[in-house]
Short mmCIF file of C-alpha atoms in Angstrom, two decimals:
data_model
loop_
_atom_site.label_atom_id
_atom_site.label_comp_id
_atom_site.label_asym_id
_atom_site.label_seq_id
_atom_site.Cartn_x
_atom_site.Cartn_y
_atom_site.Cartn_z
CA MET A 24 -95.26 93.17 -169.37
CA PRO A 25 -97.22 93.38 -166.09
CA GLU A 26 -96.25 96.07 -163.65
CA THR A 27 -93.93 95.00 -160.86
CA HIS A 28 -94.41 96.47 -157.42
CA GLY A 29 -91.60 98.77 -156.35
CA SER A 30 -88.79 100.43 -158.29
CA LYS A 31 -88.05 100.08 -162.00
CA ASP A 32 -85.23 97.65 -161.14
CA ALA A 33 -87.43 95.42 -158.96
CA GLN A 34 -87.05 91.73 -159.73
CA PRO A 35 -90.15 90.02 -161.16
CA THR A 36 -92.10 88.00 -158.63
CA VAL A 37 -94.15 84.81 -158.71
CA ARG A 38 -97.22 87.01 -158.97
CA ASP A 39 -95.82 88.70 -162.09
CA VAL A 40 -95.18 85.29 -163.67
CA ALA A 41 -98.69 84.16 -162.74
CA GLU A 42 -100.24 87.25 -164.37
CA ARG A 43 -98.20 86.73 -167.56
CA ALA A 44 -99.06 83.01 -167.76
CA LYS A 45 -102.68 83.60 -166.71
CA VAL A 46 -102.50 81.09 -163.87
CA SER A 47 -102.49 81.28 -160.08
CA ALA A 48 -99.36 81.97 -158.04
CA MET A 49 -99.72 78.50 -156.56
CA THR A 50 -99.61 76.96 -160.03
CA VAL A 51 -96.40 78.85 -160.76
CA SER A 52 -94.94 77.49 -157.53
CA ARG A 53 -95.89 73.94 -158.54
CA VAL A 54 -94.25 74.30 -161.95
CA LEU A 55 -91.06 75.68 -160.39
CA ARG A 56 -90.74 72.57 -158.26
CA ASP A 57 -91.58 70.25 -161.20
CA ASP A 58 -94.90 69.05 -159.84
CA PRO A 59 -96.01 66.25 -162.21
CA LYS A 60 -99.69 67.00 -161.54
CA VAL A 61 -99.52 70.24 -163.56
CA LEU A 62 -100.75 69.85 -167.14
CA PRO A 63 -97.85 69.95 -169.64
CA ALA A 64 -99.39 72.84 -171.60
CA THR A 65 -99.80 74.88 -168.43
CA ALA A 66 -96.25 74.12 -167.31
CA ALA A 67 -94.91 75.18 -170.71
CA ARG A 68 -96.82 78.46 -170.52
CA VAL A 69 -95.43 79.18 -167.04
CA ARG A 70 -91.85 78.39 -168.08
CA ALA A 71 -92.23 80.66 -171.08
CA ALA A 72 -93.38 83.48 -168.77
CA VAL A 73 -90.42 82.81 -166.46
CA ALA A 74 -88.03 83.14 -169.42
CA GLU A 75 -89.71 86.26 -170.82
CA LEU A 76 -89.68 88.08 -167.48
CA GLY A 77 -86.26 86.88 -166.36
CA TYR A 78 -87.69 85.57 -163.11
CA ARG A 79 -85.17 84.05 -160.70
CA ARG A 80 -86.38 81.87 -157.87
CA ASN A 81 -85.54 83.03 -154.35
CA GLU A 82 -83.65 79.98 -153.12
CA MET A 83 -83.27 81.41 -149.61
CA ALA A 84 -87.01 81.69 -149.16
CA ARG A 85 -87.55 78.39 -150.92
CA SER A 86 -85.25 76.53 -148.54
CA LEU A 87 -86.72 77.98 -145.36
CA ARG A 88 -86.53 75.59 -142.44
CA LEU A 89 -86.85 76.32 -138.74
CA GLY A 90 -83.56 77.79 -137.54
CA SER A 91 -81.93 78.04 -140.98
CA GLY A 92 -83.19 81.48 -142.09
CA THR A 93 -82.61 84.98 -140.76
CA GLY A 94 -84.08 84.24 -137.35
CA LEU A 95 -86.69 86.99 -137.82
CA VAL A 96 -90.47 86.73 -138.10
CA GLY A 97 -92.69 89.62 -139.11
CA LEU A 98 -95.78 90.67 -137.14
CA VAL A 99 -98.11 93.03 -139.00
CA VAL A 100 -100.92 94.66 -136.98
CA THR A 101 -103.43 97.42 -137.62
CA ASN A 102 -103.24 99.63 -134.52
CA LEU A 103 -100.45 99.43 -131.95
CA ALA A 104 -102.21 102.12 -129.90
CA ASN A 105 -104.85 99.50 -129.08
CA PRO A 106 -103.73 97.39 -126.08
CA PHE A 107 -105.19 94.32 -127.81
CA TYR A 108 -102.35 94.37 -130.33
CA SER A 109 -99.63 94.91 -127.75
CA ARG A 110 -100.90 91.87 -125.82
CA LEU A 111 -101.07 89.86 -129.05
CA ALA A 112 -97.47 90.88 -129.82
CA LEU A 113 -96.31 89.79 -126.37
CA GLY A 114 -98.01 86.43 -126.89
CA VAL A 115 -96.30 85.93 -130.25
CA ASP A 116 -92.92 86.92 -128.87
CA SER A 117 -93.21 84.58 -125.87
CA VAL A 118 -93.47 81.63 -128.27
CA VAL A 119 -91.04 82.49 -131.07
CA VAL A 120 -88.25 83.53 -128.70
CA ARG A 121 -88.15 79.99 -127.34
CA HIS A 122 -87.23 78.84 -130.85
CA GLY A 123 -84.40 81.30 -131.30
CA LEU A 124 -86.50 83.75 -133.31
CA LYS A 125 -87.17 87.46 -132.93
CA ALA A 126 -90.37 89.30 -133.91
CA VAL A 127 -90.25 92.46 -136.03
CA ILE A 128 -93.46 94.49 -135.64
CA GLY A 129 -95.05 96.73 -138.26
CA ASN A 130 -98.15 98.93 -137.82
CA THR A 131 -100.48 99.54 -140.79
CA GLY A 132 -102.93 102.04 -139.30
CA GLN A 133 -105.68 100.02 -141.04
CA ASP A 134 -104.27 101.21 -144.40
CA LEU A 135 -104.06 98.56 -147.13
CA ASP A 136 -101.26 100.26 -149.08
CA THR A 137 -99.16 100.50 -145.93
CA GLU A 138 -99.83 96.84 -145.25
CA ARG A 139 -98.75 95.87 -148.76
CA GLY A 140 -95.54 97.84 -148.34
CA LEU A 141 -94.77 96.29 -144.95
CA VAL A 142 -95.31 92.74 -146.22
CA ALA A 143 -93.15 93.39 -149.29
CA ASP A 144 -90.41 94.81 -147.07
CA LEU A 145 -90.54 91.82 -144.73
CA VAL A 146 -90.30 89.40 -147.66
CA GLY A 147 -87.41 91.45 -149.06
CA ARG A 148 -85.61 91.19 -145.72
CA ARG A 149 -85.96 87.39 -145.89
CA VAL A 150 -87.99 86.93 -142.71
CA ASP A 151 -88.59 83.31 -141.79
CA GLY A 152 -92.36 83.80 -141.51
CA ILE A 153 -95.14 86.36 -141.18
CA ILE A 154 -98.06 86.72 -138.77
CA ALA A 155 -100.54 89.30 -140.03
CA VAL A 156 -103.76 90.91 -138.84
CA PRO A 157 -105.06 91.99 -142.28
CA ALA A 158 -106.66 95.39 -142.73
CA GLY A 159 -109.31 93.99 -145.08
CA ALA A 160 -110.38 91.25 -147.45
CA ASP A 161 -107.78 92.09 -150.13
CA GLN A 162 -104.93 89.81 -149.06
CA ARG A 163 -103.24 89.18 -152.41
CA HIS A 164 -99.94 90.46 -151.03
CA LEU A 165 -100.07 87.83 -148.28
CA ALA A 166 -100.93 85.15 -150.86
CA ALA A 167 -97.94 86.29 -152.93
CA ALA A 168 -95.64 86.10 -149.89
CA ALA A 169 -96.83 82.56 -149.21
CA ALA A 170 -96.25 81.64 -152.86
CA GLU A 171 -92.70 83.00 -152.57
CA GLY A 172 -92.05 80.45 -149.82
CA VAL A 173 -92.69 82.50 -146.68
CA PRO A 174 -94.97 80.76 -144.15
CA VAL A 175 -97.94 83.03 -143.31
CA VAL A 176 -100.31 82.87 -140.34
CA VAL A 177 -103.37 85.14 -140.24
CA ALA A 178 -104.64 86.34 -136.86
CA SER A 179 -107.98 87.83 -135.76
CA ARG A 180 -109.38 87.60 -139.32
CA PRO A 181 -109.50 84.61 -141.68
CA PRO A 182 -107.34 84.31 -144.81
CA GLU A 183 -109.06 85.41 -148.02
CA GLY A 184 -108.19 83.89 -151.40
CA PHE A 185 -105.38 81.60 -150.25
CA GLY A 186 -104.66 78.84 -147.78
CA ALA A 187 -103.08 79.68 -144.44
CA ASP A 188 -103.22 78.76 -140.79
CA CYS A 189 -105.26 81.22 -138.74
CA VAL A 190 -106.35 81.98 -135.20
CA LEU A 191 -109.60 83.82 -134.51
CA VAL A 192 -111.68 85.03 -131.57
CA ASP A 193 -115.27 83.84 -131.21
CA ASP A 194 -116.49 87.23 -132.46
CA TYR A 195 -120.01 86.12 -133.34
CA GLY A 196 -120.64 84.11 -130.17
CA GLY A 197 -119.23 86.75 -127.84
CA ALA A 198 -121.25 89.57 -129.41
CA ARG A 199 -124.43 87.54 -129.35
CA ALA A 200 -123.96 86.57 -125.70
CA ALA A 201 -123.35 90.19 -124.66
CA THR A 202 -126.41 91.41 -126.54
CA GLU A 203 -128.52 88.63 -125.02
CA SER A 204 -127.32 89.80 -121.60
CA LEU A 205 -128.63 93.31 -122.33
CA LEU A 206 -131.92 91.89 -123.63
CA GLY A 207 -132.22 89.72 -120.53
CA ALA A 208 -131.91 92.86 -118.39
CA GLY A 209 -134.94 94.31 -120.16
CA HIS A 210 -133.35 96.57 -122.79
CA ARG A 211 -135.17 96.85 -126.11
CA ARG A 212 -133.45 99.91 -127.62
CA ILE A 213 -129.82 98.89 -128.01
CA GLY A 214 -127.28 100.80 -130.08
CA PHE A 215 -124.23 99.37 -131.86
CA LEU A 216 -120.81 101.01 -132.17
CA GLY A 217 -118.00 99.44 -134.20
CA PRO A 218 -115.03 99.84 -136.56
CA PRO A 219 -115.48 99.98 -140.37
CA PRO A 220 -117.72 97.24 -141.81
CA ALA A 221 -114.83 96.03 -144.00
CA VAL A 222 -113.16 94.74 -140.83
CA HIS A 223 -113.97 91.05 -140.31
CA THR A 224 -114.34 91.36 -136.54
CA SER A 225 -116.77 94.26 -136.89
CA THR A 226 -118.89 92.33 -139.40
CA GLU A 227 -119.02 89.20 -137.27
CA ARG A 228 -119.82 91.11 -134.09
CA LEU A 229 -122.60 93.05 -135.82
CA ARG A 230 -123.96 89.71 -137.05
CA GLY A 231 -123.99 88.31 -133.52
CA PHE A 232 -125.64 91.50 -132.25
CA SER A 233 -128.31 91.41 -134.97
CA ASP A 234 -129.06 87.71 -134.54
CA ALA A 235 -129.58 88.19 -130.80
CA LEU A 236 -132.08 90.97 -131.51
CA ALA A 237 -133.83 88.88 -134.16
CA ALA A 238 -134.16 85.94 -131.76
CA ALA A 239 -135.90 88.34 -129.35
CA GLY A 240 -138.26 89.50 -132.10
CA LEU A 241 -136.54 92.86 -132.56
CA PRO A 242 -135.19 94.39 -135.79
CA THR A 243 -131.72 95.89 -136.16
CA ASP A 244 -132.60 99.57 -136.46
CA PRO A 245 -130.06 101.34 -138.77
CA ALA A 246 -130.67 104.54 -136.79
CA TYR A 247 -129.03 102.85 -133.80
CA VAL A 248 -125.96 101.55 -135.70
CA ARG A 249 -122.72 103.50 -136.08
CA GLN A 250 -119.70 101.90 -137.82
CA GLY A 251 -116.34 103.31 -138.84
CA GLN A 252 -114.95 104.47 -135.48
CA GLN A 253 -111.36 103.35 -134.89
CA GLN A 254 -110.29 105.81 -132.17
CA THR A 255 -111.90 106.73 -128.86
CA GLY A 256 -112.64 110.31 -129.97
CA GLU A 257 -114.55 109.08 -133.01
CA ALA A 258 -116.43 106.59 -130.84
CA ALA A 259 -117.37 109.29 -128.33
CA GLY A 260 -118.81 111.38 -131.15
CA ALA A 261 -120.81 108.47 -132.58
CA ALA A 262 -122.16 107.56 -129.13
CA ALA A 263 -123.13 111.18 -128.49
CA GLU A 264 -125.16 111.10 -131.73
CA LEU A 265 -127.07 108.07 -130.52
CA LEU A 266 -127.68 109.55 -127.08
CA SER A 267 -129.08 112.74 -128.64
CA LEU A 268 -131.74 110.91 -130.68
CA PRO A 269 -135.38 111.73 -129.81
CA THR A 270 -135.72 108.17 -128.52
CA PRO A 271 -132.18 107.23 -127.55
CA PRO A 272 -131.02 103.69 -126.86
CA THR A 273 -131.01 102.63 -123.22
CA ALA A 274 -127.94 100.46 -123.81
CA LEU A 275 -124.98 100.39 -126.21
CA PHE A 276 -123.06 97.40 -127.47
CA CYS A 277 -119.52 98.42 -128.46
CA SER A 278 -117.65 95.99 -130.67
CA ASN A 279 -114.14 96.80 -129.44
CA ASN A 280 -112.45 98.49 -126.50
CA ARG A 281 -111.78 101.78 -128.36
CA ASN A 282 -115.53 102.15 -128.93
CA THR A 283 -116.37 101.15 -125.35
CA ILE A 284 -114.06 103.80 -123.89
CA GLY A 285 -115.42 106.44 -126.28
CA ALA A 286 -119.00 105.48 -125.40
CA PHE A 287 -118.20 105.73 -121.68
CA ARG A 288 -116.98 109.30 -122.16
CA ALA A 289 -120.11 110.23 -124.11
CA VAL A 290 -122.41 108.72 -121.47
CA ARG A 291 -120.59 110.55 -118.70
CA ARG A 292 -120.84 113.88 -120.55
CA ALA A 293 -124.52 113.34 -121.30
CA GLY A 294 -125.29 112.34 -117.72
CA THR A 295 -127.55 109.49 -118.81
CA ALA A 296 -128.06 106.07 -117.24
CA THR A 297 -127.13 104.29 -120.47
CA VAL A 298 -125.79 100.79 -119.89
CA LEU A 299 -122.72 99.57 -121.79
CA ALA A 300 -121.58 96.21 -123.10
CA GLY A 301 -118.37 95.87 -125.05
CA PHE A 302 -116.00 93.47 -126.76
CA ASP A 303 -112.44 93.33 -125.34
CA ASP A 304 -111.59 93.77 -121.68
CA PHE A 305 -109.34 96.68 -120.77
CA GLU A 306 -107.52 98.17 -117.78
CA LEU A 307 -109.66 100.11 -115.28
CA ALA A 308 -112.89 98.69 -116.75
CA ASP A 309 -113.90 97.80 -113.19
CA THR A 310 -113.49 101.42 -111.99
CA LEU A 311 -115.80 103.23 -114.44
CA GLY A 312 -118.79 103.22 -112.13
CA LEU A 313 -121.24 102.31 -114.89
CA PRO A 314 -123.03 99.01 -115.45
CA LEU A 315 -120.65 97.37 -117.93
CA THR A 316 -120.58 93.89 -119.44
CA VAL A 317 -117.34 92.96 -121.20
CA VAL A 318 -116.72 90.14 -123.67
CA ALA A 319 -113.35 88.95 -122.40
CA TYR A 320 -110.81 86.56 -123.90
CA ASP A 321 -107.10 85.92 -123.62
CA SER A 322 -105.44 88.15 -126.26
CA ASP A 323 -102.03 86.87 -125.15
CA GLU A 324 -103.23 83.36 -126.01
CA LEU A 325 -104.32 84.58 -129.43
CA GLY A 326 -100.72 85.68 -130.00
CA ARG A 327 -99.26 82.53 -128.50
CA GLU A 328 -101.39 80.34 -130.73
CA ALA A 329 -100.41 82.39 -133.80
CA GLY A 330 -96.77 81.89 -132.82
CA ARG A 331 -97.26 78.16 -132.34
CA LEU A 332 -98.97 77.83 -135.72
CA LEU A 333 -96.16 79.71 -137.44
CA VAL A 334 -93.38 77.71 -135.80
CA ALA A 335 -95.13 74.46 -136.70
CA ARG A 336 -95.63 75.55 -140.31
CA MET A 337 -92.00 76.69 -140.61
CA ALA A 338 -90.85 73.32 -139.35
CA GLY A 339 -92.91 71.66 -142.08
CA GLY A 340 -91.02 73.28 -144.96
CA PRO A 341 -91.65 75.97 -147.58
CA ALA A 342 -95.13 77.47 -147.62
CA SER A 343 -95.14 77.22 -151.43
CA ALA A 344 -95.30 73.45 -151.23
CA GLU A 345 -98.51 71.53 -150.64
CA PRO A 346 -98.83 71.54 -146.84
CA ALA A 347 -97.78 68.29 -145.22
CA THR A 348 -100.63 68.85 -142.76
CA PRO A 349 -103.96 70.62 -143.41
CA TYR A 350 -104.16 74.31 -142.61
CA ARG A 351 -105.43 74.82 -139.07
CA ARG A 352 -108.04 77.26 -137.79
CA THR A 353 -108.13 77.86 -134.03
CA VAL A 354 -110.89 79.84 -132.29
CA VAL A 355 -110.19 81.46 -128.91
CA PRO A 356 -113.30 81.31 -126.66
CA THR A 357 -114.89 84.29 -124.91
CA THR A 358 -116.55 84.84 -121.53
CA LEU A 359 -118.78 87.59 -120.14
CA VAL A 360 -117.49 89.70 -117.26
CA HIS A 361 -119.83 92.10 -115.41
CA TYR A 362 -118.48 95.30 -113.83
CA GLY A 363 -119.97 98.23 -111.97
CA PRO A 364 -123.25 98.75 -110.11
CA PRO A 365 -126.39 96.78 -110.94
CA ASP A 366 -128.10 97.58 -114.21
CA PRO A 367 -130.91 100.09 -113.57
CA THR A 368 -134.33 99.18 -114.90
CA PRO A 369 -134.49 100.46 -118.51
CA ARG A 370 -137.24 102.88 -119.39
#
């Protein structure tokens, strides 16, 4: 018998049935609603697994309709200390509250096990839907929640391994435009600071950065790339490493606001004329006194759109059913904002 997640007395889930029957969770869902398109042999195997495991369908989740559930939606984010996520949460709340719903927020700290636990807890509390900013590419727990009948919307990163509505930022385009701005100012030694490479936004922003360099005939020098920084202290340390190189970069592209703030502190301590460009606008960015280009976008709108997608999907019926409308992917555009004194001529 496959392991169930949780205590010894935990009820078997759709995922457990799928593992026993050697099919996908979606196939199990189709069999449970008597979908005639499922092959008879496959359906028989799934029903046998249901009987062996003693699986009981969650009728409350199955019958989810807008306004008929608990009135709660879950919002799972990776770092509430980052103002981006608080703005996203406000955007979500501004939409769902108009539909008589309340948002319950959970913070994962970029830890996958914590994220799994939070999602399982939200499903156990019978939330009417979930909006999640996944910590990584392993999203099987979100796929399982969707298969259980809970509508899921993925924000900031795309869904992996299952179908879901999602809302993204133009990570690639914004990073490329900011890097092109630095290149246009004459910089040829540009460093990169970002979160772990497993994070979708970091990967896409590094890709935009690298493609801008390549279009200018420049390689992406690994010596100028630092990834893995999630807090400002870590970013300050990584930036200090780059500034202490024998031939340091004359500019730094920072792929989120935590790295931009950390880089600013390192530049100030080093007393260099290093120019900064960064993804995500933040308070007091215009007061730093350094040449700074920011990739700005409306993080509240990101949350609002995630809320709208979730409400629309909830109104369409259980997530385990074939969607009445195709899954939607919305991309929030970015703009460049320039702060501080003019960019000094790079040396």
